[in-house]
XYZ file of C-alpha atoms in Angstrom:
379
model
C -22.212 -8.594 1.380
C -22.779 -8.619 5.130
C -19.362 -10.185 5.725
C -17.826 -7.305 3.793
C -19.780 -4.848 5.919
C -18.664 -6.451 9.190
C -15.030 -6.562 8.082
C -15.206 -2.895 7.074
C -16.806 -2.106 10.416
C -13.951 -3.802 12.277
C -11.224 -2.142 10.187
C -12.671 1.380 10.193
C -13.821 1.147 13.808
C -10.327 0.146 14.940
C -8.694 2.670 12.618
C -10.707 5.607 13.982
C -10.851 4.171 17.525
C -14.657 4.463 17.604
C -16.100 3.570 20.973
C -18.118 0.370 20.769
C -16.739 -0.548 17.339
C -12.986 -0.627 17.919
C -11.411 -4.020 18.533
C -8.540 -2.405 20.434
C -10.345 -2.217 23.773
C -9.167 -2.307 27.364
C -10.325 -5.908 27.651
C -8.276 -6.774 24.566
C -5.162 -5.241 26.149
C -5.772 -7.167 29.371
C -6.091 -10.309 27.274
C -2.600 -9.685 25.917
C -1.269 -9.685 29.462
C -2.997 -13.000 30.195
C -1.523 -14.564 27.042
C 1.892 -12.986 27.634
C 2.253 -11.553 24.113
C 3.014 -8.058 22.821
C 4.388 -6.696 26.120
C 4.819 -3.245 24.572
C 1.011 -2.991 24.260
C 0.276 -3.942 27.871
C -1.412 -1.401 30.128
C 1.074 0.514 32.241
C -0.004 1.466 35.791
C -0.230 5.178 36.473
C -1.550 5.164 40.011
C -4.722 3.901 41.594
C -7.061 2.451 38.999
C -5.599 4.552 36.184
C -3.414 2.959 33.535
C -1.594 4.144 30.443
C -2.805 2.589 27.200
C -0.036 2.847 24.561
C -1.220 3.791 21.091
C -0.696 0.941 18.628
C 0.798 1.474 15.195
C -2.457 0.517 13.460
C -4.337 3.360 15.198
C -3.673 6.890 13.886
C -3.475 9.831 16.247
C -6.278 12.378 16.557
C -4.902 14.713 13.899
C -4.391 11.855 11.449
C -7.943 10.641 12.032
C -9.252 14.115 11.275
C -7.161 14.166 8.101
C -8.690 10.851 7.029
C -12.211 12.097 7.758
C -11.503 15.340 5.909
C -10.544 13.297 2.861
C -13.810 11.334 3.012
C -15.712 14.582 3.512
C -14.241 16.039 0.326
C -14.859 13.012 -1.908
C -17.205 13.692 -4.837
C -18.743 10.544 -6.297
C -20.644 10.215 -9.601
C -24.386 10.569 -9.435
C -25.970 7.235 -8.569
C -22.646 5.581 -7.725
C -23.224 5.541 -3.967
C -24.958 7.408 -1.196
C -23.571 10.702 0.063
C -20.906 9.317 2.397
C -19.807 12.817 3.428
C -22.998 13.162 5.480
C -21.808 10.278 7.676
C -18.403 11.827 8.415
C -17.595 14.134 11.319
C -14.245 15.847 10.826
C -14.353 17.546 14.222
C -14.828 14.270 16.097
C -12.737 12.203 13.695
C -15.350 9.474 13.329
C -18.012 8.044 11.030
C -21.579 7.065 11.758
C -24.740 5.903 10.000
C -23.042 3.884 7.253
C -25.073 1.357 5.286
C -23.930 -1.887 3.688
C -23.349 -0.325 0.279
C -21.459 2.571 1.874
C -19.113 0.001 3.411
C -18.808 -1.672 0.009
C -17.631 1.556 -1.643
C -15.534 2.622 1.345
C -13.631 -0.646 1.678
C -12.949 -1.236 -2.006
C -12.277 2.279 -3.306
C -11.886 4.995 -0.667
C -10.068 3.307 2.210
C -6.881 2.411 0.262
C -6.499 6.048 -0.798
C -7.311 7.619 2.560
C -4.906 5.578 4.708
C -1.781 5.795 2.578
C -0.471 8.873 4.426
C -1.493 8.001 7.976
C -0.280 4.399 8.382
C 3.068 2.669 8.139
C 3.908 1.067 4.837
C 3.594 -2.546 6.022
C 0.164 -1.961 7.601
C -0.999 0.075 4.616
C 0.067 -2.654 2.177
C -1.753 -5.359 4.133
C -5.001 -3.384 4.297
C -4.790 -2.608 0.582
C -4.393 -6.319 -0.134
C -7.522 -6.971 1.933
C -9.424 -4.310 -0.016
C -8.211 -5.658 -3.360
C -9.306 -9.148 -2.308
C -12.913 -7.991 -1.946
C -12.668 -5.992 -5.171
C -11.426 -8.993 -7.147
C -13.993 -11.251 -5.485
C -16.954 -9.036 -6.428
C -15.811 -8.407 -10.005
C -18.379 -8.907 -12.768
C -16.073 -11.255 -14.665
C -14.068 -13.993 -12.980
C -11.826 -16.886 -13.956
C -11.901 -20.094 -11.964
C -8.105 -19.982 -11.857
C -8.279 -16.543 -10.263
C -10.636 -17.854 -7.594
C -8.207 -20.639 -6.779
C -5.473 -18.038 -6.433
C -7.697 -15.954 -4.147
C -8.218 -18.971 -1.896
C -4.490 -19.155 -1.246
C -3.981 -15.393 -1.105
C -6.625 -14.784 1.557
C -4.837 -17.156 3.936
C -1.644 -15.118 3.670
C -3.597 -11.888 4.070
C -5.107 -13.126 7.327
C -1.668 -14.240 8.522
C -0.331 -10.752 7.904
C -3.320 -9.237 9.718
C -2.663 -11.510 12.696
C 0.842 -10.067 12.936
C -0.602 -6.546 13.078
C -3.877 -6.594 15.021
C -4.791 -7.991 18.399
C -6.432 -11.434 18.747
C -9.725 -9.693 19.606
C -9.871 -8.384 16.039
C -10.398 -11.869 14.604
C -13.994 -12.752 15.321
C -16.127 -15.182 13.338
C -16.868 -12.655 10.587
C -13.195 -12.047 9.823
C -12.664 -15.800 9.681
C -15.512 -16.283 7.187
C -13.673 -14.448 4.404
C -11.540 -17.588 3.995
C -14.575 -19.403 2.579
C -15.749 -16.649 0.210
C -13.726 -17.711 -2.893
C -15.034 -21.269 -2.611
C -18.569 -19.940 -2.193
C -18.209 -17.967 -5.425
C -16.978 -21.060 -7.261
C -20.009 -23.040 -6.105
C -22.714 -20.358 -6.248
C -21.654 -18.006 -9.018
C -20.913 -14.312 -9.205
C -21.506 -12.185 -6.133
C -23.180 -9.456 -8.196
C -25.978 -11.886 -9.043
C -26.623 -12.844 -5.422
C -26.124 -9.799 -3.229
C -29.001 -8.040 -1.517
C -28.450 -4.421 -2.545
C -31.309 -4.238 -5.123
C -33.672 -6.136 -2.827
C -32.937 -3.932 0.170
C -33.426 -0.801 -1.923
C -36.810 -2.090 -3.023
C -37.694 -3.016 0.566
C -36.918 0.585 1.483
C -39.406 1.699 -1.181
C -42.088 -0.614 0.208
C -41.393 0.652 3.706
C -42.311 4.171 2.592
C -45.787 2.930 1.663
C -46.555 2.119 5.305
C -48.851 4.798 6.744
C -50.785 2.667 9.226
C -48.246 0.897 11.423
C -50.995 -1.308 12.846
C -51.554 -2.810 9.365
C -48.209 -2.584 7.529
C -49.028 -5.381 5.063
C -52.231 -3.697 3.918
C -50.475 -0.364 3.508
C -47.776 -1.958 1.359
C -50.327 -3.735 -0.846
C -52.404 -0.594 -1.298
C -49.388 1.561 -2.057
C -48.021 -0.985 -4.527
C -51.328 -1.229 -6.422
C -51.686 2.555 -6.585
C -48.134 2.950 -7.867
C -48.625 0.310 -10.565
C -51.945 1.825 -11.658
C -50.527 5.343 -11.877
C -47.456 4.139 -13.749
C -49.599 2.317 -16.316
C -52.006 5.249 -16.707
C -49.191 7.767 -17.132
C -48.241 6.118 -20.426
C -51.408 7.563 -21.980
C -51.216 11.071 -20.504
C -50.145 14.034 -22.585
C -48.754 17.334 -21.378
C -47.891 16.018 -17.898
C -44.510 15.168 -16.433
C -44.333 11.445 -15.713
C -41.546 9.001 -14.977
C -41.333 8.332 -18.717
C -41.047 11.994 -19.748
C -39.202 13.373 -16.725
C -35.772 14.783 -17.664
C -32.661 13.309 -16.119
C -31.266 14.756 -12.930
C -27.984 15.588 -14.643
C -28.029 16.792 -18.226
C -24.703 15.712 -19.696
C -25.541 17.093 -23.128
C -25.393 13.839 -25.054
C -27.735 15.133 -27.778
C -25.869 18.414 -28.246
C -22.704 17.131 -29.895
C -20.337 19.773 -31.159
C -18.956 19.634 -34.675
C -15.402 19.980 -33.413
C -13.975 16.480 -33.248
C -11.196 17.560 -30.886
C -13.538 18.441 -28.029
C -13.543 15.833 -25.284
C -16.957 16.932 -24.031
C -18.538 16.239 -27.417
C -17.709 12.536 -27.239
C -19.886 9.780 -25.895
C -18.466 7.135 -23.600
C -19.231 3.654 -24.916
C -17.929 0.217 -24.075
C -15.261 -1.303 -26.251
C -17.294 -4.520 -26.557
C -20.902 -5.490 -26.014
C -19.960 -8.186 -23.509
C -17.730 -8.433 -20.443
C -15.961 -11.725 -21.264
C -12.340 -10.709 -20.833
C -11.060 -14.073 -22.028
C -12.593 -13.461 -25.482
C -11.176 -9.950 -25.978
C -8.038 -9.701 -28.079
C -5.340 -7.832 -26.177
C -4.384 -5.387 -28.913
C -2.920 -1.966 -28.454
C -5.774 0.530 -28.423
C -3.639 3.269 -29.967
C -2.641 0.981 -32.862
C -6.263 0.069 -33.496
C -7.210 3.738 -33.581
C -4.706 4.411 -36.366
C -6.185 1.628 -38.506
C -9.686 3.099 -38.386
C -11.055 4.738 -41.499
C -11.570 8.432 -40.837
C -14.987 8.245 -42.485
C -16.171 5.440 -40.212
C -14.689 6.805 -37.008
C -17.380 8.327 -34.789
C -15.080 9.991 -32.233
C -16.307 7.767 -29.397
C -14.319 7.291 -26.216
C -13.915 3.573 -25.573
C -14.164 2.403 -21.994
C -12.537 -0.929 -21.177
C -14.330 -3.222 -18.753
C -12.823 -3.321 -15.288
C -11.756 -6.907 -14.694
C -9.921 -6.304 -11.407
C -6.708 -7.729 -12.858
C -4.388 -6.074 -10.328
C -2.253 -8.733 -8.722
C -1.954 -8.970 -4.975
C 1.485 -8.533 -3.468
C 1.843 -11.167 -0.767
C 5.061 -11.211 1.198
C 5.157 -12.000 4.888
C 8.676 -10.654 5.109
C 7.474 -7.110 4.497
C 5.963 -6.840 7.953
C 7.944 -5.073 10.623
C 7.011 -7.410 13.440
C 9.159 -5.685 16.046
C 7.313 -2.373 16.219
C 3.770 -2.272 17.563
C 3.715 0.964 19.586
C 3.820 4.548 18.384
C 6.417 6.354 20.448
C 5.622 9.720 18.848
C 2.130 9.847 20.432
C 1.472 9.936 24.204
C -0.355 6.970 25.687
C -4.041 7.135 26.537
C -5.148 7.017 30.182
C -7.856 4.427 30.905
C -9.665 3.218 34.023
C -9.408 -0.554 34.372
C -12.269 -0.692 36.883
C -14.770 0.365 34.234
C -14.467 -2.467 31.743
C -17.469 -1.528 29.648
C -15.676 -1.891 26.348
C -17.629 -4.974 25.281
C -20.697 -3.970 23.317
C -23.359 -6.441 22.282
C -23.943 -6.570 18.527
C -27.697 -6.291 19.111
C -27.404 -2.897 20.768
C -28.423 0.167 18.818
C -25.222 2.005 17.850
C -24.756 5.082 15.688
C -21.958 3.704 13.563
C -23.962 1.288 11.451
C -27.735 1.257 11.091
C -30.205 -0.965 9.291
C -29.998 -0.998 5.523
C -33.725 -0.628 4.987
C -33.845 2.803 6.600
C -32.605 4.577 3.492
C -32.931 3.873 -0.201
C -29.599 3.944 -1.993
C -29.720 5.014 -5.615
C -27.356 3.223 -7.953
C -26.732 3.945 -11.593
C -27.762 1.198 -13.949
C -29.235 -2.222 -13.363
C -26.867 -5.034 -12.537
C -29.203 -7.473 -14.241
C -28.601 -5.789 -17.605
C -24.928 -6.806 -17.583
C -23.995 -10.190 -19.022
C -22.205 -11.946 -16.185
C -20.814 -15.455 -16.439
C -18.459 -17.675 -14.510
C -15.989 -19.229 -16.937
C -13.861 -22.315 -16.518
C -10.616 -22.202 -18.472
C -10.642 -25.961 -18.811
C -13.622 -25.852 -21.228
């Protein structure tokens, strides 16, 4: 979970060239000169202490960054799916700030591959999509052991392709740790059963109980007892709105089904099976099965197949254009090499990412209600 957040922070910070979060710093460019690699990315003297900093191909220009932020600003997510990410996006500045761990989870796996397809070259876009699909397949609710073994070999090639794109400063310890994630899943089980999102949301609830900062433990205990007592007592109250009788935030009209069977809005969305074991589902054509149904027994339900993240990764090192690292269509940035303040300590308080317990993220459903297993094909 936190590895995914740190990787997203490095990718998005470098993509939007956010000060303090970008890995493409002046020190990183000077390191290229010391190692004698990527001469086209070296700082070019302008006069005095000023130097030109060529814009790399993995960094969009200002207008492209604003286009990416405008896309994130316009995204409408289902209620309870994630926090309102648009509040953390500044289109005018072309940057993002205040993202939480779950925001990074949604951004890296679902929004980033769509937002960068028009602003990056095809080889860089493909590599980043493969990285996003790796995390999506790794955090799936149903996994095969054979798929995990394939992920172990795929992630090595993904990192090799990233090394041919980004600077050496991009590859810190957190980026290296993704190599061990498939093996960790094989030994420990599904990620959805071990991540901290539900716990951190509940810690955010307990934090709201604190009124006396000198005695936070007592405030939490008192608030917890009061909440439990009121919840239990509300079961016996009549004529009052409680958490048991409160209407849903969004009324989707499930109880008001129309008689017209051709109306899409009169159908309920149900799962095709009561479990998520994809190896037990028969791969039949859904349209053929629909024709075999008896019209009297057909309830006009829309069947929703379980997402098993079965999209294959496309790994090919030959796709990378290793000879082009600089954007010649964008003027170089002017930097001052005397003020090498690009290194930022991770402990410093930055705007880009804040603590997870400062805001409670509402998610739809309870992950514990899903039946999640790790299956070995050899059984």
